[in-house]
Coordinates of C-alpha atoms in Angstrom, one line a residue:
M1 CA -19.5 -8.4 11.9
A2 CA -23.0 -9.0 11.4
S3 CA -24.6 -5.0 11.3
V4 CA -27.8 -3.5 14.0
G5 CA -30.2 -4.9 12.2
T6 CA -33.1 -2.6 10.7
F7 CA -34.7 -0.2 12.9
S8 CA -39.1 0.7 13.3
H9 CA -39.9 3.8 12.1
E10 CA -40.2 4.7 16.6
E11 CA -36.7 4.0 16.4
I12 CA -34.9 6.5 13.9
T13 CA -34.2 9.6 16.5
I14 CA -31.7 12.2 16.2
E15 CA -30.4 10.6 19.4
N16 CA -30.0 7.3 18.0
K17 CA -25.9 6.6 18.0
A18 CA -26.4 4.6 14.3
F19 CA -27.5 7.7 12.5
S20 CA -26.2 11.3 12.2
S21 CA -26.5 13.9 9.2
F22 CA -23.4 12.0 7.5
K23 CA -24.5 8.8 7.7
T24 CA -28.1 9.9 6.1
I25 CA -26.7 12.0 3.6
I26 CA -24.0 9.4 2.5
E27 CA -26.2 6.4 2.6
S28 CA -28.9 7.7 0.8
A29 CA -26.9 8.3 -2.2
F30 CA -26.1 4.5 -2.7
Y31 CA -30.0 4.0 -3.2
G32 CA -30.6 6.3 -6.4
N33 CA -31.6 5.6 -9.4
N34 CA -28.7 6.5 -11.3
V35 CA -27.0 3.8 -8.9
E36 CA -25.7 0.4 -10.6
V37 CA -24.8 -2.6 -7.8
I38 CA -22.1 -5.1 -9.0
S39 CA -22.0 -7.7 -7.6
D40 CA -19.0 -10.1 -9.3
L41 CA -16.0 -10.4 -9.8
A42 CA -15.8 -10.3 -13.6
S43 CA -18.4 -7.9 -14.4
A44 CA -16.2 -5.4 -12.4
Y45 CA -13.4 -6.5 -14.7
D46 CA -15.5 -6.5 -17.8
L47 CA -16.4 -2.8 -17.0
A48 CA -12.7 -1.8 -16.0
R49 CA -11.3 -2.9 -19.3
K50 CA -13.9 -0.8 -20.9
A51 CA -12.9 2.1 -19.2
P52 CA -11.8 5.5 -20.9
G53 CA -8.2 5.3 -20.7
A54 CA -7.8 2.1 -19.3
V55 CA -4.9 -0.1 -20.6
V56 CA -5.4 -4.2 -20.6
T57 CA -2.1 -5.4 -21.5
D58 CA -1.2 -8.6 -22.2
M59 CA 0.1 -9.8 -18.6
P60 CA -2.2 -12.5 -17.7
V61 CA -3.6 -12.5 -13.8
S62 CA -2.7 -16.0 -12.4
H63 CA -5.3 -17.9 -10.3
A64 CA -7.8 -15.9 -12.1
T65 CA -10.7 -18.6 -12.0
D66 CA -9.7 -18.6 -8.1
L67 CA -10.2 -15.3 -7.6
G68 CA -13.9 -15.4 -9.6
L69 CA -12.4 -13.6 -13.2
P70 CA -12.6 -14.8 -16.3
E71 CA -10.1 -17.3 -17.3
D72 CA -8.4 -15.0 -19.7
A73 CA -8.6 -12.2 -17.8
K74 CA -5.2 -9.5 -17.9
V75 CA -3.8 -6.8 -16.0
I76 CA -5.3 -3.7 -16.4
V77 CA -2.9 -0.5 -15.8
F78 CA -4.8 3.0 -15.4
N79 CA -2.9 6.0 -14.6
D80 CA -3.4 9.5 -13.0
G81 CA -2.2 12.7 -13.7
K82 CA 0.2 14.9 -11.3
V83 CA -1.6 13.5 -8.2
T84 CA 0.0 9.8 -7.5
G85 CA -0.6 9.4 -3.5
R86 CA -2.2 10.7 -0.5
T87 CA -3.3 13.6 0.2
A88 CA -3.5 13.9 4.1
S89 CA -4.2 17.6 4.2
A90 CA -7.6 16.9 2.3
R91 CA -8.5 15.0 5.4
R92 CA -11.6 16.5 8.0
V93 CA -13.0 14.2 10.4
I94 CA -16.4 15.3 12.4
G95 CA -15.9 15.8 16.1
Q96 CA -12.3 16.7 15.9
P97 CA -11.3 20.6 17.0
G98 CA -11.7 23.1 15.1
I99 CA -14.1 21.0 11.9
D100 CA -17.2 22.8 11.6
K101 CA -19.9 20.6 11.1
T102 CA -22.8 22.7 9.9
L103 CA -20.1 24.0 6.7
Y104 CA -19.5 20.4 5.6
E105 CA -22.7 19.2 6.1
G106 CA -23.6 21.6 3.3
V107 CA -20.3 21.1 1.1
L108 CA -21.3 16.7 1.1
R109 CA -25.2 17.8 0.6
D110 CA -24.1 19.7 -2.3
A111 CA -21.5 17.5 -3.7
L112 CA -23.7 14.5 -3.5
A113 CA -26.4 16.7 -5.1
Q114 CA -24.1 17.3 -8.2
G115 CA -23.1 13.7 -8.2
T116 CA -27.1 12.8 -9.4
H117 CA -26.5 14.0 -12.7
K118 CA -24.3 10.9 -13.2
K119 CA -23.8 7.1 -13.1
F120 CA -22.6 5.5 -10.0
Y121 CA -21.2 2.0 -9.4
A122 CA -22.1 0.2 -6.6
G123 CA -20.0 -2.5 -4.6
E124 CA -20.0 -4.4 -1.4
V125 CA -16.7 -6.1 0.4
V126 CA -15.9 -7.4 3.4
V127 CA -13.3 -6.0 5.7
G128 CA -11.8 -8.4 8.2
L129 CA -11.3 -12.0 7.4
D130 CA -11.9 -13.7 10.2
K131 CA -15.6 -14.4 12.4
D132 CA -13.6 -13.1 15.2
F133 CA -13.5 -9.4 13.3
M134 CA -15.6 -8.9 10.0
V135 CA -17.4 -5.7 8.6
K136 CA -19.3 -4.9 5.9
A137 CA -18.1 -1.8 3.3
H138 CA -19.9 -0.3 0.6
L139 CA -18.7 2.0 -1.9
I140 CA -20.0 3.9 -5.1
L141 CA -17.8 5.2 -7.4
P142 CA -18.9 7.2 -10.6
E143 CA -18.5 6.0 -14.2
N144 CA -14.9 6.4 -16.0
Y145 CA -13.4 5.0 -12.8
E146 CA -14.7 1.6 -13.0
T147 CA -10.6 0.8 -12.9
N148 CA -10.7 1.8 -9.5
F149 CA -13.5 0.5 -9.1
Y150 CA -12.5 -3.0 -10.0
S151 CA -8.9 -2.4 -8.0
Y152 CA -11.4 -2.3 -4.5
L153 CA -13.2 -5.3 -4.9
L154 CA -10.0 -6.6 -5.6
N155 CA -8.1 -5.1 -2.6
F156 CA -10.9 -6.2 0.0
Q157 CA -13.0 -9.2 -0.3
I158 CA -15.9 -9.0 -2.3
M159 CA -19.4 -10.0 -0.5
N160 CA -20.0 -13.6 -2.8
Q161 CA -22.1 -16.1 -1.4
E162 CA -19.2 -17.9 0.6
W163 CA -18.4 -14.8 2.4
R164 CA -21.9 -14.0 3.4
A165 CA -22.1 -17.2 5.2
L166 CA -19.1 -16.1 7.1
Y167 CA -20.2 -12.7 7.3
Q168 CA -23.4 -13.5 9.4
D169 CA -22.0 -16.1 11.0
S170 CA -19.6 -13.5 12.3
K171 CA -19.1 -12.1 16.0
N172 CA -22.0 -9.2 15.8
Y173 CA -20.7 -5.9 17.4
P174 CA -23.1 -2.4 17.6
E175 CA -21.9 -1.1 14.4
T176 CA -23.8 -0.2 11.5
D177 CA -21.8 -1.0 7.7
I178 CA -19.7 1.1 6.4
Y179 CA -20.3 3.4 3.6
L180 CA -17.9 5.0 1.6
Y181 CA -19.2 7.9 -1.6
A182 CA -16.4 8.7 -3.6
D183 CA -16.1 11.2 -6.5
P184 CA -12.7 12.3 -7.9
D185 CA -14.3 14.6 -10.3
W186 CA -16.0 16.8 -7.8
T187 CA -14.6 20.4 -7.2
H188 CA -14.7 23.4 -4.9
P189 CA -12.7 26.7 -4.7
A190 CA -12.1 26.1 -0.7
F191 CA -10.8 22.9 -1.6
P192 CA -8.2 22.7 -3.9
H193 CA -6.8 19.5 -3.1
G194 CA -9.9 17.8 -2.8
L195 CA -11.4 16.8 0.3
A196 CA -11.3 13.4 2.1
L197 CA -14.5 13.0 4.6
F198 CA -15.2 11.2 7.7
D199 CA -17.9 10.9 10.1
S200 CA -15.8 8.1 11.7
E201 CA -18.2 7.0 14.4
H202 CA -21.2 6.3 12.3
N203 CA -18.4 4.5 9.6
V204 CA -19.2 6.8 7.1
A205 CA -16.9 9.1 4.7
A206 CA -17.0 11.1 1.1
I207 CA -13.9 11.2 -0.9
L208 CA -14.0 14.4 -3.5
G209 CA -11.7 15.3 -6.2
L210 CA -9.0 13.0 -5.0
K211 CA -8.2 10.1 -7.7
Y212 CA -5.7 8.7 -6.5
F213 CA -6.9 4.4 -5.8
G214 CA -5.1 4.3 -2.0
E215 CA -7.6 7.2 -1.3
L216 CA -10.6 4.3 -1.1
K217 CA -8.3 1.8 0.0
K218 CA -7.2 4.4 3.2
A219 CA -10.6 5.5 3.9
T220 CA -12.0 1.9 4.5
L221 CA -9.4 1.1 6.5
T222 CA -9.3 3.8 8.7
L223 CA -13.2 3.2 9.4
A224 CA -12.7 0.0 10.1
W225 CA -9.8 0.3 12.2
S226 CA -11.9 2.8 14.3
I227 CA -14.5 0.1 14.2
A228 CA -11.9 -2.1 16.1
H229 CA -10.9 0.0 18.1
R230 CA -14.5 0.5 19.8
N231 CA -14.7 -2.8 20.6
G232 CA -11.3 -4.1 22.4
Y233 CA -8.7 -4.4 19.4
V234 CA -5.7 -2.5 18.5
A235 CA -6.0 -1.6 15.1
C236 CA -2.1 -1.6 13.3
H237 CA -1.0 -0.3 10.5
G238 CA 1.9 -2.6 9.7
G239 CA 2.9 -6.2 8.4
M240 CA 2.8 -9.2 10.6
K241 CA 3.9 -13.1 10.0
E242 CA 5.0 -15.9 12.0
Y243 CA 8.2 -18.0 12.4
Q244 CA 7.3 -21.7 12.8
F245 CA 9.9 -23.9 14.6
S246 CA 9.3 -27.9 15.8
D247 CA 8.9 -27.0 19.1
K248 CA 7.9 -23.1 19.7
K249 CA 6.9 -20.3 17.4
F250 CA 7.8 -16.7 17.0
T251 CA 5.0 -13.9 15.9
M252 CA 6.8 -10.3 15.3
A253 CA 4.7 -7.5 13.8
A254 CA 6.8 -4.6 11.7
F255 CA 5.3 -1.1 12.0
G256 CA 6.1 1.7 9.1
L257 CA 5.1 4.2 6.5
S258 CA 4.6 3.3 3.2
G259 CA 8.8 3.1 1.8
S260 CA 9.7 2.2 5.4
G261 CA 10.7 -1.6 4.8
K262 CA 7.2 -3.0 5.9
S263 CA 6.6 -4.8 3.2
T264 CA 10.1 -6.1 2.6
I265 CA 10.1 -7.4 6.3
T266 CA 6.8 -9.2 6.3
L267 CA 7.0 -11.0 3.2
A268 CA 10.9 -11.9 3.3
E269 CA 11.1 -15.5 3.1
H270 CA 14.7 -15.5 4.5
N271 CA 15.9 -18.1 2.3
D272 CA 13.1 -21.1 3.1
K273 CA 15.5 -21.3 6.6
Y274 CA 12.2 -21.2 8.5
Q275 CA 8.7 -22.2 7.6
I276 CA 6.4 -19.0 7.9
K277 CA 2.9 -18.2 8.2
V278 CA 2.5 -14.3 6.8
L279 CA -0.7 -12.3 8.2
H280 CA -0.8 -9.3 5.9
D281 CA 1.8 -6.0 5.4
D282 CA -0.4 -3.3 6.0
A283 CA -3.4 -3.4 7.8
F284 CA -4.2 -6.1 11.2
V285 CA -6.0 -5.6 14.4
I286 CA -5.1 -7.4 17.1
N287 CA -7.3 -8.5 19.9
Q288 CA -7.0 -7.6 23.3
L289 CA -8.5 -10.1 24.9
D290 CA -6.5 -13.5 23.7
G291 CA -3.9 -12.2 21.7
S292 CA -5.1 -13.1 18.2
T293 CA -5.0 -11.2 15.1
T294 CA -6.6 -10.8 11.8
A295 CA -6.4 -9.5 8.6
L296 CA -8.3 -6.2 7.0
E297 CA -7.6 -7.4 3.3
P298 CA -6.9 -10.5 1.5
S299 CA -4.7 -8.2 -1.4
Y300 CA -2.0 -6.2 -1.3
F301 CA -1.6 -2.6 -2.6
D302 CA 2.5 -2.6 -2.9
K303 CA 5.0 -0.4 -4.8
T304 CA 6.2 -1.0 -8.5
Q305 CA 9.0 0.4 -7.9
D306 CA 11.8 -2.4 -6.9
Y307 CA 10.5 -4.9 -9.2
S308 CA 11.6 -5.7 -13.0
L309 CA 9.8 -7.4 -15.1
T310 CA 11.9 -11.2 -14.6
D311 CA 10.8 -10.6 -10.8
P312 CA 8.7 -13.6 -10.0
A313 CA 5.9 -11.4 -8.2
I314 CA 4.8 -9.5 -11.4
N315 CA 3.1 -12.9 -11.9
F316 CA 0.2 -12.3 -9.2
F317 CA -0.2 -8.7 -10.5
M318 CA -4.4 -7.4 -10.8
T319 CA -4.3 -4.0 -11.4
C320 CA -1.4 -1.4 -11.5
Q321 CA -2.0 2.1 -10.9
N322 CA 0.7 5.2 -12.4
V323 CA 2.6 3.2 -14.5
G324 CA 4.4 2.8 -17.6
V325 CA 3.2 0.1 -20.7
T326 CA 5.4 -0.6 -23.5
L327 CA 6.0 -3.3 -26.1
D328 CA 8.0 -6.3 -25.6
N329 CA 10.1 -8.2 -28.2
D330 CA 7.3 -10.0 -29.4
G331 CA 4.8 -6.9 -29.9
K332 CA 3.1 -7.6 -26.2
K333 CA 1.9 -4.4 -23.8
V334 CA 3.8 -5.3 -20.9
I335 CA 4.4 -2.5 -17.7
V336 CA 7.1 -0.4 -17.3
T337 CA 7.9 -0.1 -13.3
Q338 CA 10.8 0.7 -11.0
D339 CA 9.0 4.6 -11.2
I340 CA 10.1 5.9 -14.3
R341 CA 6.9 7.4 -15.4
N342 CA 6.6 9.1 -11.6
G343 CA 6.7 8.1 -8.4
N344 CA 4.7 5.3 -6.2
G345 CA 3.6 2.9 -9.2
R346 CA 1.4 0.6 -7.6
T347 CA -0.3 -2.3 -8.3
V348 CA -2.8 -4.5 -6.1
K349 CA -1.2 -7.6 -6.2
S350 CA -3.4 -11.1 -5.2
R351 CA -3.3 -13.3 -2.1
Y352 CA -1.9 -15.8 -3.9
V353 CA 2.1 -14.0 -4.4
T354 CA 2.7 -15.3 -0.6
P355 CA 1.8 -19.1 -0.6
N356 CA 2.1 -19.4 3.1
R357 CA -0.7 -16.5 3.4
V358 CA -3.1 -17.0 6.3
D359 CA -5.8 -14.4 7.4
H360 CA -6.2 -15.4 11.5
L361 CA -3.3 -16.1 13.9
C362 CA -4.2 -17.5 17.3
S363 CA -0.8 -16.8 18.7
S364 CA -0.3 -13.7 21.1
L365 CA 2.1 -11.5 19.2
D366 CA 6.0 -12.0 20.6
A367 CA 7.5 -8.8 19.6
I368 CA 6.6 -5.6 17.9
F369 CA 9.6 -3.9 15.5
W370 CA 9.4 0.2 15.2
I371 CA 11.0 1.1 11.3
M372 CA 12.4 4.3 11.6
K373 CA 14.5 6.3 9.7
D374 CA 16.3 8.2 12.6
D375 CA 20.5 8.3 11.4
T376 CA 21.3 8.8 15.0
L377 CA 20.3 4.7 16.2
P378 CA 22.3 1.7 15.0
P379 CA 19.8 -0.1 13.2
V380 CA 18.8 -2.5 16.0
V381 CA 17.9 -1.4 19.1
K382 CA 16.1 -3.2 22.0
I383 CA 13.8 -1.0 24.7
D384 CA 13.1 -3.4 27.6
D385 CA 10.8 -0.8 29.4
S386 CA 7.2 -0.9 28.6
V387 CA 6.9 2.4 28.8
L388 CA 9.4 3.5 26.7
A389 CA 8.6 0.7 24.0
A390 CA 5.3 2.9 23.6
V391 CA 7.2 5.8 23.8
F392 CA 9.5 5.7 20.7
G393 CA 5.8 4.1 19.2
L394 CA 4.1 7.5 19.8
T395 CA 7.0 9.0 18.7
L396 CA 8.4 6.9 15.4
A397 CA 10.6 8.9 13.5
T398 CA 10.6 8.4 10.0
K399 CA 10.7 10.2 6.1
R400 CA 7.2 10.7 3.9
S401 CA 7.6 8.9 0.6
T402 CA 6.0 9.1 -2.9
A403 CA 3.2 7.5 -1.3
E404 CA 2.0 10.5 -0.4
N405 CA 1.2 14.1 -2.0
I406 CA 2.6 16.3 0.1
V407 CA 1.2 20.1 -1.2
D408 CA 2.7 22.4 1.3
N409 CA 6.3 22.2 0.2
K410 CA 7.8 20.6 3.1
D411 CA 11.2 19.3 2.1
R412 CA 10.3 15.4 2.0
D413 CA 13.3 14.5 3.4
N414 CA 13.1 16.4 6.6
L415 CA 12.2 13.7 9.7
V416 CA 9.2 13.2 10.8
I417 CA 7.0 11.8 13.5
E418 CA 3.8 9.5 13.0
P419 CA 2.6 8.0 16.0
F420 CA 2.9 4.0 15.4
A421 CA 3.1 4.8 11.8
N422 CA -0.8 5.6 11.3
P423 CA -1.4 8.8 10.0
F424 CA -5.3 7.2 9.8
R425 CA -6.4 7.6 12.9
V426 CA -9.3 9.3 13.9
Y427 CA -9.6 9.0 17.5
P428 CA -7.4 10.2 20.1
L429 CA -4.4 9.5 19.7
G430 CA -3.9 8.8 23.8
E431 CA -5.9 5.9 23.7
D432 CA -3.6 3.9 20.9
F433 CA -0.7 4.7 23.1
E434 CA -2.3 3.1 26.0
D435 CA -3.5 -0.1 24.3
F436 CA 0.4 -0.5 23.0
K437 CA 1.7 -0.1 26.3
T438 CA -0.8 -3.0 27.7
L439 CA 1.0 -5.1 24.9
F440 CA 4.1 -4.5 26.3
N441 CA 3.3 -4.6 30.0
K442 CA 0.4 -7.0 30.4
N443 CA 1.0 -9.2 27.5
Q444 CA 4.7 -9.0 27.8
T445 CA 5.6 -8.3 23.9
A446 CA 9.3 -7.4 22.5
C447 CA 9.8 -4.3 21.5
Y448 CA 12.5 -3.7 19.2
I449 CA 13.9 -0.3 16.8
L450 CA 14.5 -0.9 13.4
N451 CA 16.5 1.9 11.4
T452 CA 16.2 0.9 8.1
G453 CA 17.4 4.4 6.8
F454 CA 21.0 5.9 7.4
Y455 CA 23.3 5.2 10.4
Q456 CA 26.2 7.8 10.7
G457 CA 26.3 8.1 7.6
K458 CA 26.3 4.7 6.2
K459 CA 22.8 3.0 4.6
V460 CA 21.1 0.2 6.6
T461 CA 20.7 -2.5 3.5
P462 CA 17.5 -4.8 3.6
Q463 CA 19.7 -7.6 4.4
D464 CA 21.5 -6.0 7.6
T465 CA 18.0 -5.6 9.0
L466 CA 16.9 -9.3 7.9
S467 CA 19.7 -11.2 9.2
S468 CA 19.4 -9.4 12.0
I469 CA 15.7 -10.1 12.8
E470 CA 16.9 -13.8 12.0
K471 CA 19.6 -13.3 15.1
I472 CA 16.3 -12.5 17.5
V473 CA 14.3 -15.0 16.0
E474 CA 16.9 -17.8 17.1
K475 CA 17.9 -16.7 20.4
Q476 CA 21.3 -15.5 19.2
A477 CA 20.9 -12.0 19.4
K478 CA 23.6 -10.6 21.7
F479 CA 22.7 -6.9 22.7
V480 CA 24.7 -4.4 24.8
S481 CA 23.8 -1.9 26.6
F482 CA 23.1 1.5 24.7
G483 CA 25.1 3.9 26.7
P484 CA 23.4 6.1 29.6
I485 CA 20.1 5.2 28.5
S486 CA 18.5 2.7 30.8
G487 CA 16.4 0.3 29.5
M488 CA 17.9 1.0 25.9
N489 CA 20.4 -2.0 24.6
Y490 CA 21.8 -2.3 20.9
L491 CA 23.3 -5.3 18.6
P492 CA 26.4 -4.6 17.9
L493 CA 27.0 -4.9 13.6
E494 CA 30.3 -4.5 11.7
G495 CA 30.1 -1.3 9.9
F496 CA 27.7 0.3 12.5
E497 CA 29.8 0.8 15.6
V498 CA 28.8 3.4 18.2
N499 CA 30.8 6.0 19.6
F500 CA 29.6 7.2 23.0
D501 CA 32.8 9.2 23.8
D502 CA 31.8 10.5 19.8
A503 CA 30.8 14.3 21.3
K504 CA 28.7 15.2 18.0
Y505 CA 26.8 12.5 18.0
M506 CA 25.8 12.7 21.6
K507 CA 24.8 16.4 20.7
A508 CA 22.6 14.7 17.8
L509 CA 21.5 11.6 20.0
R510 CA 19.8 14.4 22.8
E511 CA 18.7 17.0 20.2
R512 CA 16.6 14.0 18.7
M513 CA 15.4 12.9 22.4
E514 CA 14.3 16.2 22.8
S515 CA 12.6 16.4 19.4
R516 CA 10.7 13.5 20.3
L517 CA 9.6 15.3 23.9
T518 CA 8.7 18.4 22.2
F519 CA 6.1 16.4 20.1
I520 CA 4.6 14.9 23.2
L521 CA 4.1 18.2 24.5
N522 CA 2.6 20.0 21.4
Q523 CA 0.1 17.3 21.4
N524 CA -1.3 18.7 24.9
S525 CA -1.2 22.0 23.8
E526 CA -2.6 21.9 20.2
R527 CA -5.9 21.1 19.4
E528 CA -8.1 21.7 22.5
G529 CA -5.8 18.7 23.7
Y530 CA -7.6 15.7 21.3
N531 CA -4.3 13.9 21.5
A532 CA -3.5 14.6 25.2
L533 CA -0.7 11.9 26.3
P534 CA -0.6 11.1 30.3
E535 CA 2.1 12.2 32.7
E536 CA 4.6 9.1 32.0
A537 CA 5.3 9.6 28.7
I538 CA 6.6 13.5 29.4
T539 CA 8.5 11.7 32.4
T540 CA 10.0 8.9 30.4
M541 CA 11.3 10.6 27.7
R542 CA 12.4 13.8 30.4
R543 CA 14.4 10.7 32.3
V544 CA 16.3 9.5 28.6
I545 CA 17.3 13.4 28.1
T546 CA 19.0 13.6 31.5
E547 CA 20.5 10.8 31.2
L548 CA 21.9 11.2 28.0
S549 CA 23.2 15.1 29.8

């Protein structure tokens, strides 16, 4: 996505939407004489392996030369301290209710002034991997954090000669580049848990006092999703794949928070029963005009808790964060996975872990799967009403995972609602509701709910989920009415029987639906109505509750 270009002196005015105080403050830092530009992965790798505290393992990086790395490149490990997940409470978005613009301008100016006394590295990447949607993103990060800098250039697509040519030929939008300033060493007594400051309208952010690599990744995606949303795309925090048959295709997207099973569902090969194309397991956008989809990243930022050293996927690790290191029987340094050191161990895996990987799908979406951890719902539910389908995405119920640093002592096991599984939204929630409702209505996209947690005390296994998806893809799934709720059906599975004559169960189900209604109503009253939702979302949920009474 080519930028709006340079501006003449006369064009640079306060009224010009391409500029704001925050954009000017942050972008100016990129041009300081304390900033060194790194333009290739080999140089970034060399910096990372020499970084203080980095562990260069004896595990080779597969396809190293294809990735632009030295042939003998090894997996690099870097570990943080107490915090090993994202800190949602640190996020502030300029322009949203309750955010004091003048206060944060001053905080940001002070933070960047402090940063002038140390060296930074600058890098440039592409977010969006097809000419239909590409945006350029810039990052600066101080020395001693070369491992995170290197991981960033691996996670996104570094701007090399090949990709620069593609970018120049990509579709143009009235947007400027993304600029991301990060200083993990920053401290401020008013922000003991750090500060993630966004001016999303002008595509800039500052990540201050936060060391976890995922903050850099999600900050960049936050701004890219915002750009996509403004320009006719549905922003998606989920996974997407396409099943190919001799005479048809089935394209599906699965939406869920980290730890919900999103990656397992997206990357599953189903014992080679099908020809499968994988778009991505975390971030993509849907073109509202033609239904095509574009991945935003080439790599995968994946949990390591389910991997043993014998897992073939280990061969495609490039960097690891917050995992242990030990010596194997041959005295070689290897990683310790399975979250023994701490929760939320992570790796940046290369695209080569999925040989069937694609960056763009022209097929329109056949089905959306909302991944829940709601123990009142059976493993698979089908929603036939477009508004109700959007409402269940709006009130997606799940549990927090170790990917998140919870600082307010809330019970991690409590059920929470995270609309459309996207805690990174920086525009009104009602706009996402309308976008997804359109997919279900005008585009005739089917809707399913997958409960990957427990149902009536029994764990829903990955095999339960994947075999059910296979039945849907093969059109072998036989759904029956979900009790009295119109437009809602479920897939009977052995061991997960539904008893609508059980008064205790029906009471729990009704209470869960009531909590969804309460969530919707609260959006209309909180934060000056910033996330207010249309009346049809309220009436639809009230109708469901009435049917359960």
